[in-house]
Amino acid sequence: MDCVHVCLTLTSCFLYTVATAVTQGDDINRLMTSTASSSNLTDNGSSSSSGSVDRNNSNTFRGGPHRTTNYTGHKGLTDEQRLFYKLFEGYDPNTRPVYNASDPVKVLIGITLTQIFDLDEKNQVLTTNVWLDQEWTDQKLHWNPTDYNDLKRLRIPCRHLWKPDIVLYNSVEDYTDGYMQSLAMVHHTGVVFWPPIVRFQSTCQVDITYFPFDDQVCSMKLGSWAYDGFQVDVDNRSVPVDLSNYVSNGEWHLISVTAKRNVVYYPCCTEPFHDVTFTVHLRRRTLYYTHNVIIPCVMLSSLTLLVFWMSPDSGEKVTLGLTVLLAFSVFMLLIAENMPATSNFVPLIGMYLTTVMGITSMSVMLAVLVSNISHGGRHETPVPKVLRGFTIVLGKIMCRRLNYVKTLSGDVRVLSSGPTRSRRTIYRVSNGNHVSSDSGCGLLDYELGESPSSSENIHRHPTRVTSPSNDRRKGGPPKEDDIETILSLLKKVLLKEHEKDANEELKLQWEEVAQVLDKFLFYIFLTLTVSATVLTLVVMPMTKPETPTLVKYT
């Protein structure tokens, strides 16, 4: 019994000791918790009367007194922690940070333009990368730097602060993503500076009148969406646009970026709304389009002139003109794919292509006309007097010698003398000066292979006339019917030769008319092509305004 009593006594003592130790541990933990809470609620580092911890024994700002560790083994709060807990005690990020509701929050807006990412002419969208600099004064975020080891600026996650609802009015994106959740820099005077990195996609009405020598002016309108001017006063900063970090664009040259503050009254509300509009002036770099569009177009337009140097008989005049016309059509389609489908502007390169296509179409039609004129001699019709006179005038203007087209007709004429049964026929050649009384037997002998001496003997001694029939009969005087037959056949041969020569001369006349017209049309189309090229690609780009105005939406 004594042993059992002793065991029970020892067990009771052990349990009492354990319970006492657990109770003391809970009190220590409670003391540590109250100490940390009291340190967070003080602005000068002193704790409340119940269980306070001395500031010198806490974890101090670097560079201050050495860091000490309390008896529990945990470090104290830093100066930034204490300041953060002090500033945001009872802070509400959903309300404006002003004590007097009638006071507006003045928000200064500026941008640091880093890149012109793209200007989509077809969709009329400008994409830019900017640092959106926003600065305002928060009356709730003030502290004395001497109380926190001269801590004058604190970086705070922006989700803990009130932020103005600055939006891009002419944005083409939705606002579900919001801005970059970057840290905000808070000064001890209450000034908050928040510069998130943003990629803006804004609408920009593109003026393509002088494309590809055009300037574009785009705007970015930034302002508060819900707060009116009496609650949030939006203004531009002293240095509105910073271009020190700008990366140049290969297609566009940045001319200038300006900022302007506007006060606008909307139909929904009677209060004014403030905004800051940034205007970006861009100028297109023309080297790419000169090398890939303008030079090929000029070369194609020069090919149109070769149509009038080709022979009408080659049959390739129309083929060349149609090929050039199709090439211009392809260029027109390529340019139209990148241009906005608008009827407000007509691009300069489009005007040039349309003009040159019209010139090419006219050259094809005139090439067909010249080809028909060149083949007019096949119909055995003489050149009309009007066309003949016009050709002679053009020949004199262009100093061209005409070999076949003359003022007087040079056709060979056949004149009959005496009755139809006469043995002799008078021939008048084209010059009309020499008249031959030859019966034509010499020509017949020539056709049959006889020598001229035999022909003369025949003329001198008609009774010795030989003919194929006499050669076959081997003698006898020729009959009168045989001579008449020979003469009639000779007359038909001469008429056919005359008609052949006359037709050949007509063909040469028509071909010479076509050649003169080709040369005249070459000079005309050369003048038109050069004038169109110089006017649309040199003169008109020089007439554009040096500082274009912002295009208004209608």
Coordinates of C-alpha atoms in Angstrom, one line a residue:
M1 CA 0.0 0.0 0.0
D2 CA 2.8 2.4 0.8
C3 CA 4.4 1.7 -2.6
V4 CA 1.1 2.5 -4.4
H5 CA 0.7 5.6 -2.4
V6 CA 4.2 6.8 -3.4
C7 CA 3.6 6.1 -7.1
L8 CA 0.3 8.0 -7.1
T9 CA 2.0 11.0 -5.4
L10 CA 4.8 11.0 -7.9
T11 CA 2.4 10.9 -10.8
S12 CA 0.4 13.7 -9.5
C13 CA 3.5 15.9 -9.1
F14 CA 4.6 15.1 -12.7
L15 CA 1.2 16.1 -14.1
Y16 CA 1.1 19.3 -12.1
T17 CA 4.5 20.2 -13.4
V18 CA 3.5 19.6 -17.0
A19 CA 0.3 21.6 -16.7
T20 CA 2.2 24.5 -15.2
A21 CA 4.7 24.5 -18.1
V22 CA 1.9 24.5 -20.7
T23 CA 0.1 27.4 -19.0
Q24 CA 3.3 29.5 -18.9
G25 CA 3.9 28.8 -22.6
D26 CA 0.5 30.1 -23.6
D27 CA 1.0 33.2 -21.6
I28 CA 4.3 33.8 -23.4
N29 CA 2.7 33.4 -26.8
R30 CA -0.1 35.8 -25.8
L31 CA 2.5 38.3 -24.7
M32 CA 4.4 38.1 -28.1
T33 CA 1.1 38.6 -30.0
S34 CA 0.1 41.6 -28.0
T35 CA 3.6 43.1 -28.4
A36 CA 3.5 42.8 -32.2
S37 CA 0.0 44.3 -32.4
S38 CA 0.9 47.2 -30.2
S39 CA 4.0 47.9 -32.3
N40 CA 1.9 48.0 -35.5
L41 CA -0.5 50.5 -34.1
T42 CA 2.0 53.1 -33.0
D43 CA 3.5 55.8 -35.2
N44 CA 6.6 56.5 -33.1
G45 CA 7.7 53.0 -32.3
S46 CA 6.5 53.0 -28.7
S47 CA 4.2 50.3 -27.5
S48 CA 1.1 50.5 -25.3
S49 CA 1.2 50.1 -21.6
S50 CA 0.4 46.3 -21.7
G51 CA 3.4 44.3 -22.9
S52 CA 5.1 46.9 -25.2
V53 CA 8.5 46.2 -26.9
D54 CA 11.1 48.8 -27.0
R55 CA 11.9 50.2 -30.5
N56 CA 15.6 49.8 -29.9
N57 CA 15.1 46.0 -29.3
S58 CA 13.2 45.6 -32.6
N59 CA 14.6 45.1 -36.1
T60 CA 15.6 48.6 -37.2
F61 CA 16.2 50.3 -40.5
R62 CA 19.5 49.3 -42.0
G63 CA 22.2 51.7 -41.1
G64 CA 20.6 52.4 -37.7
P65 CA 21.4 50.6 -34.4
H66 CA 22.3 47.0 -34.3
R67 CA 19.5 44.5 -34.6
T68 CA 18.6 42.7 -31.5
T69 CA 16.6 39.6 -31.0
N70 CA 14.1 39.2 -28.2
Y71 CA 14.0 36.3 -25.9
T72 CA 11.5 34.4 -28.0
G73 CA 13.9 34.1 -31.0
H74 CA 11.9 36.2 -33.5
K75 CA 13.1 39.4 -35.2
G76 CA 11.2 42.7 -34.8
L77 CA 9.5 44.8 -37.6
T78 CA 11.4 46.9 -40.0
D79 CA 10.9 50.6 -40.5
E80 CA 9.1 50.0 -43.8
Q81 CA 6.8 47.4 -42.2
R82 CA 5.9 49.7 -39.3
L83 CA 5.3 52.5 -41.8
F84 CA 3.2 50.3 -44.0
Y85 CA 1.1 49.1 -41.1
K86 CA 0.7 52.7 -39.9
L87 CA -0.3 54.2 -43.3
F88 CA -2.8 51.6 -44.2
E89 CA -4.5 51.3 -40.8
G90 CA -8.1 52.1 -41.8
Y91 CA -7.2 52.9 -45.4
D92 CA -9.9 52.3 -48.0
P93 CA -8.6 52.1 -51.6
N94 CA -12.2 52.4 -53.0
T95 CA -12.7 56.1 -52.0
R96 CA -10.9 59.2 -53.1
P97 CA -8.0 60.1 -50.8
V98 CA -9.3 63.5 -49.7
Y99 CA -10.7 64.5 -46.4
N100 CA -12.9 67.2 -47.8
A101 CA -15.3 65.8 -50.4
S102 CA -15.4 69.0 -52.3
D103 CA -11.7 69.0 -53.1
P104 CA -10.7 67.4 -56.4
V105 CA -7.8 65.0 -56.7
K106 CA -5.3 66.5 -59.2
V107 CA -3.9 63.8 -61.5
L108 CA -1.0 64.6 -63.7
I109 CA -0.6 62.4 -66.8
G110 CA 2.4 61.9 -69.0
I111 CA 3.7 59.2 -71.3
T112 CA 7.1 57.9 -72.1
L113 CA 6.9 56.7 -75.7
T114 CA 9.2 53.7 -76.2
Q115 CA 8.0 52.3 -79.6
I116 CA 5.6 52.8 -82.5
F117 CA 4.8 49.1 -82.9
D118 CA 2.5 49.3 -85.9
L119 CA 0.1 51.5 -87.9
D120 CA -2.5 49.3 -89.6
E121 CA -3.8 51.5 -92.5
K122 CA -6.4 48.9 -93.4
N123 CA -8.0 48.7 -90.0
Q124 CA -6.9 52.2 -89.0
V125 CA -5.3 51.2 -85.7
L126 CA -2.2 52.6 -84.1
T127 CA -0.3 50.3 -81.7
T128 CA 2.2 51.9 -79.3
N129 CA 4.3 50.9 -76.3
V130 CA 4.3 53.5 -73.6
W131 CA 5.0 54.0 -69.9
L132 CA 1.9 55.7 -68.6
D133 CA 3.1 58.1 -65.9
Q134 CA 0.4 59.1 -63.4
E135 CA 1.0 61.3 -60.4
W136 CA -1.4 62.5 -57.8
T137 CA -1.5 63.5 -54.1
D138 CA -2.9 61.1 -51.5
Q139 CA -3.8 63.1 -48.3
K140 CA -3.9 59.9 -46.2
L141 CA -0.3 58.9 -47.0
H142 CA 1.8 61.4 -45.0
W143 CA 4.5 60.6 -42.4
N144 CA 7.5 62.2 -40.7
P145 CA 10.7 60.7 -42.2
T146 CA 12.6 61.3 -39.0
D147 CA 10.4 58.8 -37.2
Y148 CA 11.5 56.1 -39.6
N149 CA 15.2 56.7 -39.9
D150 CA 14.8 59.3 -42.7
L151 CA 12.6 57.1 -44.8
K152 CA 11.1 59.5 -47.4
R153 CA 9.9 57.2 -50.2
L154 CA 8.1 53.9 -50.0
R155 CA 7.3 51.4 -52.8
I156 CA 3.9 49.9 -52.3
P157 CA 1.9 47.4 -54.4
C158 CA -0.6 49.3 -56.4
R159 CA -3.5 47.1 -55.3
H160 CA -3.4 48.7 -51.8
L161 CA -3.8 52.2 -53.1
W162 CA -6.6 54.3 -54.6
K163 CA -5.9 54.8 -58.3
P164 CA -7.6 57.1 -60.8
D165 CA -9.6 55.3 -63.5
I166 CA -7.6 56.7 -66.3
V167 CA -8.5 55.0 -69.6
L168 CA -7.8 55.5 -73.3
Y169 CA -11.0 56.9 -74.7
N170 CA -10.3 55.9 -78.4
S171 CA -9.1 52.4 -77.6
V172 CA -10.0 49.4 -79.7
E173 CA -9.3 46.9 -76.9
D174 CA -11.4 45.8 -74.0
Y175 CA -10.6 46.8 -70.4
T176 CA -10.8 43.5 -68.7
D177 CA -7.0 43.1 -68.3
G178 CA -6.3 46.5 -66.9
Y179 CA -2.8 47.9 -66.5
M180 CA 0.3 46.3 -65.3
Q181 CA 0.2 45.8 -61.5
S182 CA 3.5 47.6 -60.9
L183 CA 4.7 49.1 -57.6
A184 CA 3.7 52.7 -56.8
M185 CA 6.2 55.1 -55.4
V186 CA 4.8 57.0 -52.4
H187 CA 6.6 60.1 -51.1
H188 CA 6.4 61.3 -47.5
T189 CA 4.4 64.4 -48.6
G190 CA 1.7 62.1 -50.0
V191 CA 2.7 62.4 -53.7
V192 CA 2.0 59.0 -55.5
F193 CA 3.8 58.2 -58.7
W194 CA 2.6 55.1 -60.7
P195 CA 4.2 54.4 -64.1
P196 CA 2.7 51.1 -65.5
I197 CA 3.9 49.7 -68.9
V198 CA 1.1 49.7 -71.3
R199 CA 0.5 48.7 -75.0
F200 CA -2.1 51.0 -76.4
Q201 CA -4.2 50.2 -79.5
S202 CA -5.9 53.4 -80.5
T203 CA -8.1 54.3 -83.4
C204 CA -6.5 56.6 -86.0
Q205 CA -8.2 57.8 -89.1
V206 CA -5.6 57.4 -91.8
D207 CA -5.4 60.0 -94.6
I208 CA -3.9 58.2 -97.6
T209 CA -4.2 61.0 -100.1
Y210 CA -0.4 61.3 -100.6
F211 CA 0.4 57.6 -100.1
P212 CA 3.3 56.6 -100.2
F213 CA 4.5 60.1 -99.4
D214 CA 2.0 60.7 -96.6
D215 CA 2.1 62.0 -93.1
Q216 CA -0.3 60.6 -90.5
V217 CA -1.5 62.3 -87.3
C218 CA -3.0 60.1 -84.6
S219 CA -4.3 61.0 -81.2
M220 CA -4.5 59.2 -77.9
K221 CA -7.2 60.6 -75.5
L222 CA -6.6 59.8 -71.8
G223 CA -8.9 60.8 -69.0
S224 CA -11.0 59.6 -66.1
W225 CA -14.0 57.6 -67.2
A226 CA -16.3 58.0 -64.1
Y227 CA -15.0 61.0 -62.2
D228 CA -15.9 64.4 -63.5
G229 CA -13.6 67.4 -63.4
F230 CA -14.8 68.4 -59.9
Q231 CA -13.7 65.1 -58.4
V232 CA -10.6 64.3 -60.5
D233 CA -8.8 67.2 -62.2
V234 CA -6.7 65.6 -65.0
D235 CA -3.8 67.7 -66.4
N236 CA -0.6 67.1 -68.3
R237 CA 2.8 67.0 -66.6
S238 CA 5.5 69.6 -66.9
V239 CA 7.3 67.3 -69.4
P240 CA 4.4 65.6 -71.2
V241 CA 6.3 63.3 -73.5
D242 CA 9.6 61.6 -72.9
L243 CA 11.4 60.2 -76.0
S244 CA 14.7 59.3 -74.4
N245 CA 13.9 55.6 -74.6
Y246 CA 12.2 55.7 -78.1
V247 CA 13.1 52.9 -80.5
S248 CA 12.8 54.0 -84.2
N249 CA 10.4 52.3 -86.5
G250 CA 11.5 51.0 -90.0
E251 CA 8.3 52.2 -91.7
W252 CA 7.5 55.4 -89.9
H253 CA 9.6 58.4 -88.8
L254 CA 8.4 60.1 -85.7
I255 CA 8.2 63.8 -86.2
S256 CA 6.7 65.1 -82.9
V257 CA 4.5 64.2 -80.0
T258 CA 2.5 66.9 -78.2
A259 CA 0.1 67.0 -75.3
K260 CA -3.0 69.2 -74.8
R261 CA -5.5 69.4 -71.9
N262 CA -9.2 69.5 -72.9
V263 CA -12.3 70.2 -70.9
V264 CA -15.3 68.5 -72.5
Y265 CA -19.0 68.6 -71.7
Y266 CA -20.9 65.4 -72.6
P267 CA -24.7 65.0 -73.1
C268 CA -25.0 62.7 -70.2
C269 CA -23.8 65.1 -67.5
T270 CA -23.7 68.7 -66.7
E271 CA -20.2 68.5 -65.1
P272 CA -17.1 69.0 -67.2
F273 CA -14.8 66.1 -67.9
H274 CA -11.0 66.7 -68.2
D275 CA -8.7 64.7 -70.5
V276 CA -5.2 64.9 -71.9
T277 CA -4.9 64.3 -75.7
F278 CA -1.5 63.2 -77.0
T279 CA -1.0 63.9 -80.7
V280 CA 1.5 61.7 -82.6
H281 CA 2.9 63.0 -86.0
L282 CA 4.3 60.3 -88.2
R283 CA 5.9 60.4 -91.6
R284 CA 6.2 57.4 -93.9
R285 CA 9.7 56.3 -95.0
T286 CA 9.4 56.1 -98.8
L287 CA 12.5 54.0 -99.7
Y288 CA 10.6 50.7 -99.5
Y289 CA 7.7 51.8 -101.6
T290 CA 10.0 53.6 -104.1
H291 CA 12.0 50.4 -104.6
N292 CA 9.1 48.0 -104.7
V293 CA 6.2 49.9 -106.2
I294 CA 7.2 53.2 -107.9
I295 CA 10.2 52.1 -109.9
P296 CA 8.4 49.0 -111.3
C297 CA 5.4 51.1 -112.2
V298 CA 7.6 53.6 -114.1
M299 CA 9.3 50.8 -115.9
L300 CA 6.0 49.2 -116.9
S301 CA 4.8 52.6 -118.1
S302 CA 7.9 52.9 -120.3
L303 CA 7.1 49.5 -121.9
T304 CA 3.8 51.0 -123.1
L305 CA 5.8 53.2 -125.5
L306 CA 7.4 50.2 -127.2
V307 CA 4.0 49.4 -128.6
F308 CA 4.5 52.1 -131.2
W309 CA 8.0 50.9 -132.2
M310 CA 6.9 47.5 -133.2
S311 CA 6.0 46.7 -136.8
P312 CA 2.2 46.4 -137.4
D313 CA 2.8 43.2 -139.3
S314 CA 4.4 41.5 -136.3
G315 CA 1.0 41.0 -134.5
E316 CA 2.6 41.6 -131.1
K317 CA 1.6 45.2 -130.6
V318 CA -1.7 44.4 -128.9
T319 CA -0.2 41.5 -126.9
L320 CA 2.4 43.7 -125.4
G321 CA -0.1 46.4 -124.5
L322 CA -2.4 43.8 -122.8
T323 CA 0.5 42.3 -120.8
V324 CA 1.5 45.7 -119.5
L325 CA -2.2 46.4 -118.6
L326 CA -2.5 43.2 -116.6
A327 CA 0.8 44.0 -114.8
F328 CA -0.7 47.3 -113.7
S329 CA -3.8 45.6 -112.6
V330 CA -1.8 43.3 -110.3
F331 CA -0.1 46.3 -108.7
M332 CA -3.4 48.0 -108.2
L333 CA -4.8 44.9 -106.4
L334 CA -1.7 44.7 -104.2
I335 CA -2.0 48.3 -103.1
A336 CA -5.8 48.0 -102.6
E337 CA -5.2 45.2 -100.1
N338 CA -3.3 47.4 -97.7
M339 CA -5.5 50.5 -98.0
P340 CA -8.6 51.1 -96.0
A341 CA -11.9 50.6 -97.9
T342 CA -12.9 54.3 -97.7
S343 CA -14.3 56.7 -100.3
N344 CA -13.0 59.8 -98.5
F345 CA -9.4 59.6 -99.9
V346 CA -7.8 58.4 -103.1
P347 CA -4.1 57.5 -102.7
L348 CA -1.6 59.2 -104.9
I349 CA -0.1 55.9 -106.2
G350 CA -3.6 54.8 -107.0
M351 CA -4.2 57.9 -109.1
Y352 CA -0.9 57.3 -110.9
L353 CA -1.7 53.6 -111.6
T354 CA -5.2 54.6 -112.9
T355 CA -3.7 57.2 -115.2
V356 CA -1.1 55.0 -116.6
M357 CA -3.6 52.2 -117.0
G358 CA -5.8 54.6 -119.0
I359 CA -2.8 55.5 -121.2
T360 CA -2.0 51.9 -121.7
S361 CA -5.6 51.1 -122.7
M362 CA -5.6 54.0 -125.2
S363 CA -2.3 52.6 -126.6
V364 CA -3.9 49.2 -127.1
M365 CA -6.9 50.7 -128.9
L366 CA -4.7 52.9 -131.1
A367 CA -2.4 49.9 -131.8
V368 CA -5.4 48.0 -133.2
L369 CA -6.4 51.1 -135.3
V370 CA -2.8 51.4 -136.7
S371 CA -2.7 47.7 -137.5
N372 CA -5.9 48.0 -139.5
I373 CA -4.5 51.0 -141.3
S374 CA -1.4 49.1 -142.2
H375 CA -3.4 46.3 -143.7
G376 CA -5.7 48.7 -145.6
G377 CA -3.8 48.1 -148.9
R378 CA -5.1 44.6 -149.0
H379 CA -8.5 45.9 -149.9
E380 CA -7.1 47.6 -153.0
T381 CA -8.5 51.0 -151.9
P382 CA -6.6 54.2 -152.2
V383 CA -5.6 56.3 -149.2
P384 CA -8.4 58.8 -148.5
K385 CA -7.5 62.4 -149.2
V386 CA -8.0 63.6 -145.6
L387 CA -5.7 60.8 -144.3
R388 CA -3.2 61.4 -147.0
G389 CA -3.1 65.2 -146.2
F390 CA -2.9 64.5 -142.4
T391 CA 0.0 62.1 -143.0
I392 CA 1.8 64.7 -145.2
V393 CA 1.4 67.3 -142.5
L394 CA 2.7 65.0 -139.8
G395 CA 5.7 64.0 -141.9
K396 CA 6.6 67.7 -142.3
I397 CA 6.2 68.3 -138.5
M398 CA 8.4 65.3 -137.6
C399 CA 10.8 65.9 -140.5
R400 CA 10.1 62.5 -142.0
R401 CA 10.6 62.0 -145.7
L402 CA 7.6 60.3 -147.4
N403 CA 8.5 57.9 -150.2
Y404 CA 5.1 56.7 -151.3
V405 CA 2.4 59.1 -150.0
K406 CA 2.4 62.1 -152.2
T407 CA 0.0 64.9 -153.0
L408 CA -0.6 63.8 -156.7
S409 CA -1.7 60.3 -157.6
G410 CA 1.1 58.2 -159.1
D411 CA -1.0 55.3 -160.1
V412 CA -0.3 53.6 -163.5
R413 CA -3.0 54.4 -166.0
V414 CA -3.7 52.4 -169.2
L415 CA -4.8 54.5 -172.1
S416 CA -6.4 53.0 -175.3
S417 CA -5.7 54.6 -178.8
G418 CA -7.9 53.6 -181.7
P419 CA -10.4 50.8 -182.2
T420 CA -10.2 47.7 -180.1
R421 CA -8.9 45.7 -183.1
S422 CA -5.9 48.0 -183.5
R423 CA -2.6 46.2 -183.6
R424 CA -0.9 48.9 -181.5
T425 CA -1.6 50.2 -178.0
I426 CA -0.2 53.3 -176.5
Y427 CA 1.2 52.9 -172.9
R428 CA 1.7 55.8 -170.5
V429 CA 3.9 55.2 -167.6
S430 CA 3.3 56.8 -164.2
N431 CA 5.4 59.9 -164.8
G432 CA 3.3 60.7 -167.9
N433 CA 6.3 62.0 -169.9
H434 CA 7.2 59.0 -172.2
V435 CA 4.8 57.4 -174.7
S436 CA 5.7 54.2 -176.3
S437 CA 4.3 52.9 -179.6
D438 CA 5.7 49.5 -179.2
S439 CA 3.1 46.8 -180.0
G440 CA 4.3 44.8 -177.0
C441 CA 5.9 42.0 -179.0
G442 CA 9.2 42.7 -177.4
L443 CA 7.8 42.1 -174.0
L444 CA 6.2 38.9 -175.3
D445 CA 9.5 37.8 -176.6
Y446 CA 11.1 38.6 -173.3
E447 CA 8.5 36.5 -171.6
L448 CA 9.2 33.7 -174.1
G449 CA 13.0 34.0 -173.8
E450 CA 13.7 35.7 -177.2
S451 CA 16.7 38.2 -177.5
P452 CA 16.2 41.9 -178.1
S453 CA 17.7 41.8 -181.5
S454 CA 15.1 39.3 -182.7
S455 CA 12.5 41.6 -181.3
E456 CA 13.8 44.5 -183.3
N457 CA 13.9 42.4 -186.5
I458 CA 10.3 41.6 -185.9
H459 CA 9.4 45.3 -185.6
R460 CA 11.3 46.1 -188.8
H461 CA 10.0 43.2 -190.8
P462 CA 6.5 42.3 -189.7
T463 CA 6.3 39.6 -192.4
R464 CA 9.0 37.7 -190.5
V465 CA 7.1 37.5 -187.3
T466 CA 7.5 34.2 -185.7
S467 CA 5.2 32.8 -183.1
P468 CA 5.0 29.5 -181.3
S469 CA 2.4 28.4 -183.8
N470 CA 4.8 29.2 -186.7
D471 CA 7.6 27.4 -185.0
R472 CA 5.4 24.4 -184.7
R473 CA 4.2 24.7 -188.3
K474 CA 7.8 25.2 -189.6
G475 CA 7.0 27.9 -192.1
G476 CA 4.2 30.0 -193.7
P477 CA 3.2 33.6 -193.1
P478 CA 1.3 34.3 -189.8
K479 CA -2.4 34.8 -189.9
E480 CA -4.2 37.9 -188.8
D481 CA -6.1 36.0 -186.1
D482 CA -2.9 34.8 -184.5
I483 CA -1.5 38.3 -184.3
E484 CA -4.7 39.5 -182.7
T485 CA -4.6 36.7 -180.2
I486 CA -1.1 37.4 -179.3
L487 CA -1.8 41.1 -178.8
S488 CA -4.9 40.4 -176.7
L489 CA -2.9 38.1 -174.5
L490 CA -0.1 40.6 -174.2
K491 CA -2.6 43.3 -173.2
K492 CA -4.0 41.1 -170.4
V493 CA -0.4 40.4 -169.2
L494 CA 0.4 44.0 -169.1
L495 CA -2.9 44.9 -167.3
K496 CA -2.2 42.2 -164.7
E497 CA 1.3 43.6 -164.2
H498 CA 0.0 47.1 -163.9
E499 CA -2.6 46.0 -161.3
K500 CA 0.0 44.1 -159.4
D501 CA 2.3 47.2 -159.3
A502 CA -0.6 49.5 -158.4
N503 CA -1.7 47.2 -155.5
E504 CA 1.8 46.9 -154.3
E505 CA 2.1 50.7 -154.3
L506 CA -1.1 51.0 -152.4
K507 CA 0.1 48.6 -149.8
L508 CA 3.3 50.6 -149.4
Q509 CA 1.3 53.8 -149.1
W510 CA -0.9 52.4 -146.3
E511 CA 2.1 51.0 -144.5
E512 CA 3.8 54.4 -144.7
V513 CA 0.7 56.0 -143.3
A514 CA 0.7 53.5 -140.4
Q515 CA 4.4 54.2 -139.7
V516 CA 3.9 57.9 -139.6
L517 CA 1.0 57.5 -137.2
D518 CA 3.0 55.2 -135.0
K519 CA 5.8 57.7 -134.7
F520 CA 3.4 60.5 -134.0
L521 CA 1.5 58.5 -131.3
F522 CA 4.9 57.5 -129.7
Y523 CA 5.7 61.2 -129.1
I524 CA 2.1 61.8 -127.8
F525 CA 2.2 59.0 -125.4
L526 CA 5.8 59.8 -124.3
T527 CA 4.6 63.2 -123.4
L528 CA 1.6 61.9 -121.5
T529 CA 3.6 59.3 -119.6
V530 CA 6.3 61.7 -118.5
S531 CA 3.7 64.3 -117.6
A532 CA 1.7 61.9 -115.5
T533 CA 4.8 60.5 -113.7
V534 CA 6.3 63.9 -112.9
L535 CA 2.9 65.4 -111.9
T536 CA 1.8 62.6 -109.6
L537 CA 5.1 61.4 -108.1
V538 CA 7.1 64.6 -107.9
V539 CA 4.9 67.8 -108.0
M540 CA 1.9 66.6 -106.0
P541 CA 4.0 65.3 -103.0
M542 CA 5.7 68.6 -102.8
T543 CA 2.3 70.4 -102.4
K544 CA 1.3 68.5 -99.2
P545 CA 1.2 70.6 -96.0
E546 CA 4.3 70.4 -93.9
T547 CA 2.2 70.0 -90.7
P548 CA -1.0 68.2 -91.5
T549 CA -4.0 68.7 -89.2
L550 CA -5.7 66.0 -87.3
V551 CA -8.4 64.3 -89.3
K552 CA -11.8 64.8 -87.8
Y553 CA -14.3 61.9 -87.6
T554 CA -17.4 62.4 -89.6

